[in-house]
PDB file of N, CA and C in Angstrom:
ATOM      1  N   UNK A   1      89.996 120.353 105.726  1.00 52.00           N
ATOM      2  CA  UNK A   1      90.286 119.441 106.695  1.00 52.00           C
ATOM      3  C   UNK A   1      91.395 119.398 107.104  1.00 52.00           C
ATOM      4  N   UNK A   2      91.608 119.514 108.133  1.00 60.00           N
ATOM      5  CA  UNK A   2      93.089 118.997 108.718  1.00 60.00           C
ATOM      6  C   UNK A   2      93.712 117.991 109.295  1.00 60.00           C
ATOM      7  N   UNK A   3      94.851 117.542 108.562  1.00 73.00           N
ATOM      8  CA  UNK A   3      95.312 116.156 108.990  1.00 73.00           C
ATOM      9  C   UNK A   3      96.442 115.793 110.363  1.00 73.00           C
ATOM     10  N   UNK A   4      95.769 114.824 110.771  1.00 75.00           N
ATOM     11  CA  UNK A   4      96.495 114.416 111.949  1.00 75.00           C
ATOM     12  C   UNK A   4      97.917 114.469 112.018  1.00 75.00           C
ATOM     13  N   UNK A   5      99.038 115.144 113.017  1.00 78.00           N
ATOM     14  CA  UNK A   5     100.314 115.281 112.573  1.00 78.00           C
ATOM     15  C   UNK A   5     100.964 114.474 113.941  1.00 78.00           C
ATOM     16  N   UNK A   6     101.667 113.383 112.999  1.00 75.00           N
ATOM     17  CA  UNK A   6     102.575 112.386 113.995  1.00 75.00           C
ATOM     18  C   UNK A   6     103.970 113.115 114.343  1.00 75.00           C
ATOM     19  N   UNK A   7     104.605 112.540 115.381  1.00 78.00           N
ATOM     20  CA  UNK A   7     105.820 112.564 116.250  1.00 78.00           C
ATOM     21  C   UNK A   7     106.508 111.733 115.294  1.00 78.00           C
ATOM     22  N   UNK A   8     106.804 111.774 114.011  1.00 80.00           N
ATOM     23  CA  UNK A   8     107.854 110.308 113.586  1.00 80.00           C
ATOM     24  C   UNK A   8     109.330 110.156 114.181  1.00 80.00           C
ATOM     25  N   UNK A   9     109.726 111.063 115.117  1.00 84.00           N
ATOM     26  CA  UNK A   9     110.953 110.568 115.578  1.00 84.00           C
ATOM     27  C   UNK A   9     110.163 109.806 116.455  1.00 84.00           C
ATOM     28  N   UNK A  10     109.536 109.858 117.931  1.00 82.00           N
ATOM     29  CA  UNK A  10     109.005 109.724 118.919  1.00 82.00           C
ATOM     30  C   UNK A  10     108.323 108.016 118.255  1.00 82.00           C
ATOM     31  N   UNK A  11     108.218 107.872 117.305  1.00 82.00           N
ATOM     32  CA  UNK A  11     107.492 106.686 116.545  1.00 82.00           C
ATOM     33  C   UNK A  11     109.089 105.763 116.078  1.00 82.00           C
ATOM     34  N   UNK A  12     109.661 106.476 115.944  1.00 83.00           N
ATOM     35  CA  UNK A  12     111.294 105.605 114.939  1.00 83.00           C
ATOM     36  C   UNK A  12     112.008 104.882 116.555  1.00 83.00           C
ATOM     37  N   UNK A  13     111.411 105.719 117.688  1.00 87.00           N
ATOM     38  CA  UNK A  13     112.339 105.442 118.747  1.00 87.00           C
ATOM     39  C   UNK A  13     111.579 104.225 119.814  1.00 87.00           C
ATOM     40  N   UNK A  14     110.260 104.432 119.439  1.00 85.00           N
ATOM     41  CA  UNK A  14     109.234 103.369 119.937  1.00 85.00           C
ATOM     42  C   UNK A  14     110.069 102.058 119.991  1.00 85.00           C
ATOM     43  N   UNK A  15     109.965 101.470 120.957  1.00 86.00           N
ATOM     44  CA  UNK A  15     110.364 100.085 121.050  1.00 86.00           C
ATOM     45  C   UNK A  15     109.631  98.880 120.036  1.00 86.00           C
ATOM     46  N   UNK A  16     108.228  99.416 120.097  1.00 86.00           N
ATOM     47  CA  UNK A  16     107.642  97.839 118.940  1.00 86.00           C
ATOM     48  C   UNK A  16     107.954  98.721 117.702  1.00 86.00           C
ATOM     49  N   UNK A  17     108.387  99.789 117.623  1.00 87.00           N
ATOM     50  CA  UNK A  17     108.601  99.839 115.710  1.00 87.00           C
ATOM     51  C   UNK A  17     110.207  99.308 115.409  1.00 87.00           C
ATOM     52  N   UNK A  18     111.062  99.934 116.751  1.00 88.00           N
ATOM     53  CA  UNK A  18     112.354  99.128 116.403  1.00 88.00           C
ATOM     54  C   UNK A  18     112.723  97.767 116.315  1.00 88.00           C
ATOM     55  N   UNK A  19     111.618  96.994 117.113  1.00 89.00           N
ATOM     56  CA  UNK A  19     111.387  95.538 117.077  1.00 89.00           C
ATOM     57  C   UNK A  19     110.852  94.926 115.555  1.00 89.00           C
ATOM     58  N   UNK A  20     109.907  95.409 115.044  1.00 88.00           N
ATOM     59  CA  UNK A  20     109.183  95.257 114.048  1.00 88.00           C
ATOM     60  C   UNK A  20     110.337  95.629 113.109  1.00 88.00           C
ATOM     61  N   UNK A  21     111.067  96.494 112.695  1.00 90.00           N
ATOM     62  CA  UNK A  21     112.040  97.179 112.020  1.00 90.00           C
ATOM     63  C   UNK A  21     113.552  96.003 111.914  1.00 90.00           C
ATOM     64  N   UNK A  22     113.461  95.766 112.955  1.00 93.00           N
ATOM     65  CA  UNK A  22     114.742  94.495 113.163  1.00 93.00           C
ATOM     66  C   UNK A  22     113.730  93.365 112.524  1.00 93.00           C
ATOM     67  N   UNK A  23     113.035  93.013 112.817  1.00 91.00           N
ATOM     68  CA  UNK A  23     112.513  91.784 112.510  1.00 91.00           C
ATOM     69  C   UNK A  23     112.394  91.403 110.820  1.00 91.00           C
ATOM     70  N   UNK A  24     112.068  92.597 110.434  1.00 93.00           N
ATOM     71  CA  UNK A  24     111.678  92.688 108.866  1.00 93.00           C
ATOM     72  C   UNK A  24     113.063  92.969 108.286  1.00 93.00           C
ATOM     73  N   UNK A  25     113.762  93.558 108.740  1.00 94.00           N
ATOM     74  CA  UNK A  25     115.388  93.552 108.010  1.00 94.00           C
ATOM     75  C   UNK A  25     115.991  92.548 108.259  1.00 94.00           C
ATOM     76  N   UNK A  26     116.012  91.942 109.092  1.00 94.00           N
ATOM     77  CA  UNK A  26     116.973  90.618 109.179  1.00 94.00           C
ATOM     78  C   UNK A  26     116.210  89.223 108.245  1.00 94.00           C
ATOM     79  N   UNK A  27     114.488  89.080 108.490  1.00 93.00           N
ATOM     80  CA  UNK A  27     114.217  88.586 107.578  1.00 93.00           C
ATOM     81  C   UNK A  27     114.563  88.669 106.144  1.00 93.00           C
ATOM     82  N   UNK A  28     114.127  89.956 105.737  1.00 93.00           N
ATOM     83  CA  UNK A  28     114.085  90.647 104.286  1.00 93.00           C
ATOM     84  C   UNK A  28     115.632  90.481 103.687  1.00 93.00           C
ATOM     85  N   UNK A  29     116.375  90.488 104.339  1.00 95.00           N
ATOM     86  CA  UNK A  29     117.881  90.777 103.925  1.00 95.00           C
ATOM     87  C   UNK A  29     118.274  89.311 104.016  1.00 95.00           C
ATOM     88  N   UNK A  30     118.131  88.353 104.923  1.00 94.00           N
ATOM     89  CA  UNK A  30     118.277  86.759 104.442  1.00 94.00           C
ATOM     90  C   UNK A  30     117.898  86.092 103.678  1.00 94.00           C
ATOM     91  N   UNK A  31     116.856  86.489 103.155  1.00 93.00           N
ATOM     92  CA  UNK A  31     116.288  85.928 101.881  1.00 93.00           C
ATOM     93  C   UNK A  31     116.598  87.037 100.579  1.00 93.00           C
ATOM     94  N   UNK A  32     116.894  87.718 100.844  1.00 94.00           N
ATOM     95  CA  UNK A  32     117.639  88.438  99.770  1.00 94.00           C
ATOM     96  C   UNK A  32     119.032  87.766  99.100  1.00 94.00           C
ATOM     97  N   UNK A  33     119.695  87.471 100.076  1.00 96.00           N
ATOM     98  CA  UNK A  33     120.724  87.076 100.022  1.00 96.00           C
ATOM     99  C   UNK A  33     120.769  85.657  99.514  1.00 96.00           C
ATOM    100  N   UNK A  34     119.791  85.162 100.308  1.00 95.00           N
ATOM    101  CA  UNK A  34     119.393  83.084  99.397  1.00 95.00           C
ATOM    102  C   UNK A  34     119.237  83.848  98.202  1.00 95.00           C
ATOM    103  N   UNK A  35     118.212  84.569  97.864  1.00 93.00           N
ATOM    104  CA  UNK A  35     118.015  84.670  96.154  1.00 93.00           C
ATOM    105  C   UNK A  35     118.930  84.949  95.571  1.00 93.00           C
ATOM    106  N   UNK A  36     119.844  86.111  95.558  1.00 94.00           N
ATOM    107  CA  UNK A  36     120.634  86.580  95.142  1.00 94.00           C
ATOM    108  C   UNK A  36     121.472  85.359  94.642  1.00 94.00           C
ATOM    109  N   UNK A  37     122.161  84.495  95.335  1.00 95.00           N
ATOM    110  CA  UNK A  37     122.996  83.459  95.394  1.00 95.00           C
ATOM    111  C   UNK A  37     122.411  82.236  94.637  1.00 95.00           C
ATOM    112  N   UNK A  38     120.631  82.000  95.092  1.00 94.00           N
ATOM    113  CA  UNK A  38     120.493  80.786  93.629  1.00 94.00           C
ATOM    114  C   UNK A  38     120.113  81.515  92.657  1.00 94.00           C
ATOM    115  N   UNK A  39     120.070  82.735  91.950  1.00 94.00           N
ATOM    116  CA  UNK A  39     119.801  83.326  90.816  1.00 94.00           C
ATOM    117  C   UNK A  39     121.072  83.526  90.384  1.00 94.00           C
ATOM    118  N   UNK A  40     121.974  83.547  90.836  1.00 95.00           N
ATOM    119  CA  UNK A  40     123.313  83.862  90.052  1.00 95.00           C
ATOM    120  C   UNK A  40     123.855  82.717  90.005  1.00 95.00           C
ATOM    121  N   UNK A  41     123.694  81.400  90.525  1.00 94.00           N
ATOM    122  CA  UNK A  41     124.035  80.437  90.750  1.00 94.00           C
ATOM    123  C   UNK A  41     124.054  79.350  89.301  1.00 94.00           C
ATOM    124  N   UNK A  42     122.901  79.880  88.362  1.00 92.00           N
ATOM    125  CA  UNK A  42     122.431  79.148  87.199  1.00 92.00           C
ATOM    126  C   UNK A  42     123.461  79.643  86.183  1.00 92.00           C
ATOM    127  N   UNK A  43     123.680  80.904  85.854  1.00 92.00           N
ATOM    128  CA  UNK A  43     124.796  81.652  84.906  1.00 92.00           C
ATOM    129  C   UNK A  43     126.046  81.454  84.965  1.00 92.00           C
ATOM    130  N   UNK A  44     126.388  81.441  86.415  1.00 94.00           N
ATOM    131  CA  UNK A  44     127.804  80.450  87.343  1.00 94.00           C
ATOM    132  C   UNK A  44     127.751  79.360  86.601  1.00 94.00           C
ATOM    133  N   UNK A  45     127.108  78.677  87.079  1.00 93.00           N
ATOM    134  CA  UNK A  45     127.235  77.129  87.069  1.00 93.00           C
ATOM    135  C   UNK A  45     127.324  76.879  85.320  1.00 93.00           C
ATOM    136  N   UNK A  46     126.810  77.649  84.688  1.00 91.00           N
ATOM    137  CA  UNK A  46     126.608  77.251  82.996  1.00 91.00           C
ATOM    138  C   UNK A  46     128.141  77.347  82.593  1.00 91.00           C
ATOM    139  N   UNK A  47     128.488  78.386  83.317  1.00 93.00           N
ATOM    140  CA  UNK A  47     129.898  79.045  82.282  1.00 93.00           C
ATOM    141  C   UNK A  47     130.873  77.901  83.251  1.00 93.00           C
ATOM    142  N   UNK A  48     130.520  77.452  84.387  1.00 94.00           N
ATOM    143  CA  UNK A  48     132.281  76.919  84.849  1.00 94.00           C
ATOM    144  C   UNK A  48     131.704  75.175  84.881  1.00 94.00           C
ATOM    145  N   UNK A  49     130.453  75.099  85.138  1.00 92.00           N
ATOM    146  CA  UNK A  49     130.233  73.475  85.043  1.00 92.00           C
ATOM    147  C   UNK A  49     129.248  73.118  84.137  1.00 92.00           C
ATOM    148  N   UNK A  50     129.436  73.399  82.493  1.00 89.00           N
ATOM    149  CA  UNK A  50     128.377  73.313  81.677  1.00 89.00           C
ATOM    150  C   UNK A  50     127.837  71.678  81.628  1.00 89.00           C
ATOM    151  N   UNK A  51     128.969  70.820  81.655  1.00 91.00           N
ATOM    152  CA  UNK A  51     128.653  69.517  81.608  1.00 91.00           C
ATOM    153  C   UNK A  51     127.654  69.236  82.572  1.00 91.00           C
ATOM    154  N   UNK A  52     127.441  69.599  83.691  1.00 90.00           N
ATOM    155  CA  UNK A  52     125.879  69.546  84.566  1.00 90.00           C
ATOM    156  C   UNK A  52     124.708  69.468  84.184  1.00 90.00           C
ATOM    157  N   UNK A  53     124.533  70.634  82.930  1.00 88.00           N
ATOM    158  CA  UNK A  53     123.361  70.830  82.783  1.00 88.00           C
ATOM    159  C   UNK A  53     123.319  69.962  81.358  1.00 88.00           C
ATOM    160  N   UNK A  54     123.588  69.568  80.876  1.00 87.00           N
ATOM    161  CA  UNK A  54     123.694  68.463  79.361  1.00 87.00           C
ATOM    162  C   UNK A  54     123.036  67.039  80.339  1.00 87.00           C
ATOM    163  N   UNK A  55     123.036  66.901  81.819  1.00 90.00           N
ATOM    164  CA  UNK A  55     122.619  65.962  82.053  1.00 90.00           C
ATOM    165  C   UNK A  55     121.002  65.369  81.767  1.00 90.00           C
ATOM    166  N   UNK A  56     120.594  64.374  81.205  1.00 92.00           N
ATOM    167  CA  UNK A  56     119.176  64.206  80.430  1.00 92.00           C
ATOM    168  C   UNK A  56     118.886  63.661  82.134  1.00 92.00           C
ATOM    169  N   UNK A  57     117.373  64.415  82.130  1.00 91.00           N
ATOM    170  CA  UNK A  57     116.645  63.921  83.194  1.00 91.00           C
ATOM    171  C   UNK A  57     115.273  63.105  83.001  1.00 91.00           C
ATOM    172  N   UNK A  58     114.485  63.480  81.868  1.00 91.00           N
ATOM    173  CA  UNK A  58     113.596  63.096  81.208  1.00 91.00           C
ATOM    174  C   UNK A  58     113.238  63.395  79.758  1.00 91.00           C
ATOM    175  N   UNK A  59     113.437  62.372  78.677  1.00 90.00           N
ATOM    176  CA  UNK A  59     113.192  62.819  77.576  1.00 90.00           C
ATOM    177  C   UNK A  59     114.351  63.903  77.263  1.00 90.00           C
ATOM    178  N   UNK A  60     113.808  65.207  76.486  1.00 90.00           N
ATOM    179  CA  UNK A  60     114.797  65.921  76.054  1.00 90.00           C
ATOM    180  C   UNK A  60     115.277  66.835  77.312  1.00 90.00           C
ATOM    181  N   UNK A  61     114.425  67.089  78.584  1.00 91.00           N
ATOM    182  CA  UNK A  61     114.021  67.788  79.628  1.00 91.00           C
ATOM    183  C   UNK A  61     115.459  67.128  80.240  1.00 91.00           C
ATOM    184  N   UNK A  62     116.614  68.447  80.434  1.00 92.00           N
ATOM    185  CA  UNK A  62     118.158  68.223  81.292  1.00 92.00           C
ATOM    186  C   UNK A  62     117.860  69.067  82.496  1.00 92.00           C
ATOM    187  N   UNK A  63     118.910  68.640  83.106  1.00 91.00           N
ATOM    188  CA  UNK A  63     118.607  69.037  84.512  1.00 91.00           C
ATOM    189  C   UNK A  63     118.990  70.892  84.356  1.00 91.00           C
ATOM    190  N   UNK A  64     119.717  71.605  83.398  1.00 90.00           N
ATOM    191  CA  UNK A  64     119.532  73.243  83.054  1.00 90.00           C
ATOM    192  C   UNK A  64     118.262  73.582  82.893  1.00 90.00           C
ATOM    193  N   UNK A  65     117.363  72.858  82.047  1.00 92.00           N
ATOM    194  CA  UNK A  65     115.785  73.509  81.972  1.00 92.00           C
ATOM    195  C   UNK A  65     115.225  73.218  83.511  1.00 92.00           C
ATOM    196  N   UNK A  66     115.702  71.915  84.212  1.00 93.00           N
ATOM    197  CA  UNK A  66     114.678  71.976  85.617  1.00 93.00           C
ATOM    198  C   UNK A  66     115.135  73.082  86.412  1.00 93.00           C
ATOM    199  N   UNK A  67     116.634  73.163  86.673  1.00 92.00           N
ATOM    200  CA  UNK A  67     117.366  74.225  87.376  1.00 92.00           C
ATOM    201  C   UNK A  67     116.551  75.797  87.415  1.00 92.00           C
ATOM    202  N   UNK A  68     116.570  75.973  85.623  1.00 93.00           N
ATOM    203  CA  UNK A  68     115.936  77.271  85.120  1.00 93.00           C
ATOM    204  C   UNK A  68     114.539  77.629  85.818  1.00 93.00           C
ATOM    205  N   UNK A  69     113.671  76.482  85.460  1.00 94.00           N
ATOM    206  CA  UNK A  69     112.374  76.271  85.820  1.00 94.00           C
ATOM    207  C   UNK A  69     112.109  76.744  87.667  1.00 94.00           C
ATOM    208  N   UNK A  70     113.258  75.765  87.904  1.00 95.00           N
ATOM    209  CA  UNK A  70     113.374  75.957  89.616  1.00 95.00           C
ATOM    210  C   UNK A  70     113.031  77.044  90.094  1.00 95.00           C
ATOM    211  N   UNK A  71     114.202  78.328  88.827  1.00 94.00           N
ATOM    212  CA  UNK A  71     113.904  79.664  90.154  1.00 94.00           C
ATOM    213  C   UNK A  71     112.427  80.277  90.330  1.00 94.00           C
ATOM    214  N   UNK A  72     111.652  79.718  89.001  1.00 95.00           N
ATOM    215  CA  UNK A  72     110.199  80.441  89.034  1.00 95.00           C
ATOM    216  C   UNK A  72     109.487  79.847  90.588  1.00 95.00           C
ATOM    217  N   UNK A  73     109.626  78.616  90.345  1.00 95.00           N
ATOM    218  CA  UNK A  73     108.981  77.799  91.699  1.00 95.00           C
ATOM    219  C   UNK A  73     109.822  78.467  93.202  1.00 95.00           C
ATOM    220  N   UNK A  74     110.530  78.550  93.590  1.00 94.00           N
ATOM    221  CA  UNK A  74     111.328  79.286  94.316  1.00 94.00           C
ATOM    222  C   UNK A  74     110.864  80.817  94.549  1.00 94.00           C
ATOM    223  N   UNK A  75     110.442  81.350  93.770  1.00 94.00           N
ATOM    224  CA  UNK A  75     110.092  82.561  93.822  1.00 94.00           C
ATOM    225  C   UNK A  75     108.764  82.650  94.804  1.00 94.00           C
ATOM    226  N   UNK A  76     107.873  82.005  93.775  1.00 95.00           N
ATOM    227  CA  UNK A  76     106.717  82.004  94.316  1.00 95.00           C
ATOM    228  C   UNK A  76     106.739  81.384  96.328  1.00 95.00           C
ATOM    229  N   UNK A  77     107.490  80.528  96.184  1.00 95.00           N
ATOM    230  CA  UNK A  77     107.369  80.074  97.493  1.00 95.00           C
ATOM    231  C   UNK A  77     107.970  81.034  98.549  1.00 95.00           C
ATOM    232  N   UNK A  78     109.142  81.863  98.245  1.00 94.00           N
ATOM    233  CA  UNK A  78     109.248  82.599  99.039  1.00 94.00           C
ATOM    234  C   UNK A  78     108.253  83.928  98.935  1.00 94.00           C
ATOM    235  N   UNK A  79     107.535  83.954  98.105  1.00 94.00           N
ATOM    236  CA  UNK A  79     106.624  84.990  98.428  1.00 94.00           C
ATOM    237  C   UNK A  79     105.169  84.436  98.845  1.00 94.00           C
ATOM    238  N   UNK A  80     105.102  82.955  98.717  1.00 95.00           N
ATOM    239  CA  UNK A  80     104.155  82.545 100.033  1.00 95.00           C
ATOM    240  C   UNK A  80     104.672  82.664 101.171  1.00 95.00           C
ATOM    241  N   UNK A  81     105.614  82.355 101.573  1.00 94.00           N
ATOM    242  CA  UNK A  81     106.733  82.319 103.178  1.00 94.00           C
ATOM    243  C   UNK A  81     106.416  83.898 103.390  1.00 94.00           C
ATOM    244  N   UNK A  82     106.838  84.990 102.584  1.00 93.00           N
ATOM    245  CA  UNK A  82     106.786  86.061 103.064  1.00 93.00           C
ATOM    246  C   UNK A  82     105.373  86.432 103.331  1.00 93.00           C
ATOM    247  N   UNK A  83     104.133  86.420 102.564  1.00 94.00           N
ATOM    248  CA  UNK A  83     103.265  86.778 103.267  1.00 94.00           C
ATOM    249  C   UNK A  83     102.489  85.774 104.609  1.00 94.00           C
ATOM    250  N   UNK A  84     102.963  84.792 104.390  1.00 93.00           N
ATOM    251  CA  UNK A  84     103.082  84.054 105.723  1.00 93.00           C
ATOM    252  C   UNK A  84     103.380  84.875 106.949  1.00 93.00           C
ATOM    253  N   UNK A  85     104.759  85.005 106.797  1.00 91.00           N
ATOM    254  CA  UNK A  85     105.626  85.654 107.895  1.00 91.00           C
ATOM    255  C   UNK A  85     104.905  87.194 108.231  1.00 91.00           C
ATOM    256  N   UNK A  86     104.642  87.557 107.379  1.00 92.00           N
ATOM    257  CA  UNK A  86     103.908  89.128 107.140  1.00 92.00           C
ATOM    258  C   UNK A  86     102.689  89.017 108.046  1.00 92.00           C
ATOM    259  N   UNK A  87     101.492  88.206 107.511  1.00 91.00           N
ATOM    260  CA  UNK A  87     100.572  87.887 108.298  1.00 91.00           C
ATOM    261  C   UNK A  87     101.053  87.616 109.906  1.00 91.00           C
ATOM    262  N   UNK A  88     101.573  87.215 110.138  1.00 90.00           N
ATOM    263  CA  UNK A  88     101.518  86.365 111.408  1.00 90.00           C
ATOM    264  C   UNK A  88     102.671  87.293 112.195  1.00 90.00           C
ATOM    265  N   UNK A  89     103.564  87.731 111.914  1.00 87.00           N
ATOM    266  CA  UNK A  89     104.289  88.506 112.911  1.00 87.00           C
ATOM    267  C   UNK A  89     104.126  90.327 112.462  1.00 87.00           C
ATOM    268  N   UNK A  90     104.627  90.426 111.449  1.00 85.00           N
ATOM    269  CA  UNK A  90     104.655  91.991 110.698  1.00 85.00           C
ATOM    270  C   UNK A  90     103.483  92.508 111.118  1.00 85.00           C
ATOM    271  N   UNK A  91     102.125  92.121 110.778  1.00 86.00           N
ATOM    272  CA  UNK A  91     100.929  92.442 111.047  1.00 86.00           C
ATOM    273  C   UNK A  91     100.334  93.010 112.353  1.00 86.00           C
ATOM    274  N   UNK A  92     101.311  92.106 112.818  1.00 87.00           N
ATOM    275  CA  UNK A  92     100.556  92.001 114.236  1.00 87.00           C
ATOM    276  C   UNK A  92     101.307  92.804 115.012  1.00 87.00           C
ATOM    277  N   UNK A  93     102.423  93.308 114.922  1.00 85.00           N
ATOM    278  CA  UNK A  93     103.628  93.811 115.678  1.00 85.00           C
ATOM    279  C   UNK A  93     103.167  95.228 114.620  1.00 85.00           C
ATOM    280  N   UNK A  94     103.018  95.695 113.789  1.00 85.00           N
ATOM    281  CA  UNK A  94     102.489  96.744 113.346  1.00 85.00           C
ATOM    282  C   UNK A  94     100.860  97.309 114.058  1.00 85.00           C
ATOM    283  N   UNK A  95     100.215  96.569 114.202  1.00 87.00           N
ATOM    284  CA  UNK A  95      98.612  96.403 115.206  1.00 87.00           C
ATOM    285  C   UNK A  95      98.953  97.175 116.325  1.00 87.00           C
ATOM    286  N   UNK A  96      99.826  96.163 116.974  1.00 84.00           N
ATOM    287  CA  UNK A  96     100.377  96.970 118.407  1.00 84.00           C
ATOM    288  C   UNK A  96     100.805  98.433 117.969  1.00 84.00           C
ATOM    289  N   UNK A  97     101.489  98.339 117.400  1.00 84.00           N
ATOM    290  CA  UNK A  97     101.929  99.782 117.262  1.00 84.00           C
ATOM    291  C   UNK A  97     101.178 101.065 117.040  1.00 84.00           C
ATOM    292  N   UNK A  98     100.279 100.776 116.006  1.00 81.00           N
ATOM    293  CA  UNK A  98      99.287 102.025 115.723  1.00 81.00           C
ATOM    294  C   UNK A  98      98.499 101.717 116.998  1.00 81.00           C
ATOM    295  N   UNK A  99      98.113 100.884 117.747  1.00 83.00           N
ATOM    296  CA  UNK A  99      97.228 101.270 118.898  1.00 83.00           C
ATOM    297  C   UNK A  99      97.309 101.591 120.368  1.00 83.00           C
ATOM    298  N   UNK A 100      98.704 101.315 119.587  1.00 80.00           N
ATOM    299  CA  UNK A 100      99.930 102.158 120.907  1.00 80.00           C
ATOM    300  C   UNK A 100     100.022 103.869 120.969  1.00 80.00           C
ATOM    301  N   UNK A 101      99.656 104.027 119.352  1.00 75.00           N
ATOM    302  CA  UNK A 101      99.848 105.481 119.414  1.00 75.00           C
ATOM    303  C   UNK A 101      98.403 106.077 119.343  1.00 75.00           C
TER     304      UNK A 101
END
C-alpha cells in the first residue's frame, strides 16, 4: 500500500502552520517559565527564608506544607488550562491546516 507523500517544506511555510507554531510556542514558553519559577521558589525560599515555612496555619500544618502541596494543584490547573486552550485554539488551527492541505 502506497503512503501519501507530503511536502513538509511547503507545510512549514504555510501561514496557518506558522500561526499555529507561533501560538503554541508563545503559550508553552510562557507557562514553562512560570512553572520553573514556581517550582524553584520552594527550595530557594526554604534555603533563604526558612522562618516563613515555620508559620503555623492550621494545627501542625505550616506554610511550607501548604506551599509544597500547592505545587500539585498548580500543575493540575496548568494541565487543565492547556487542554482548554488546545481544544479551543490549537485544534481549530490544526483542523483548518489539514483541511487546506
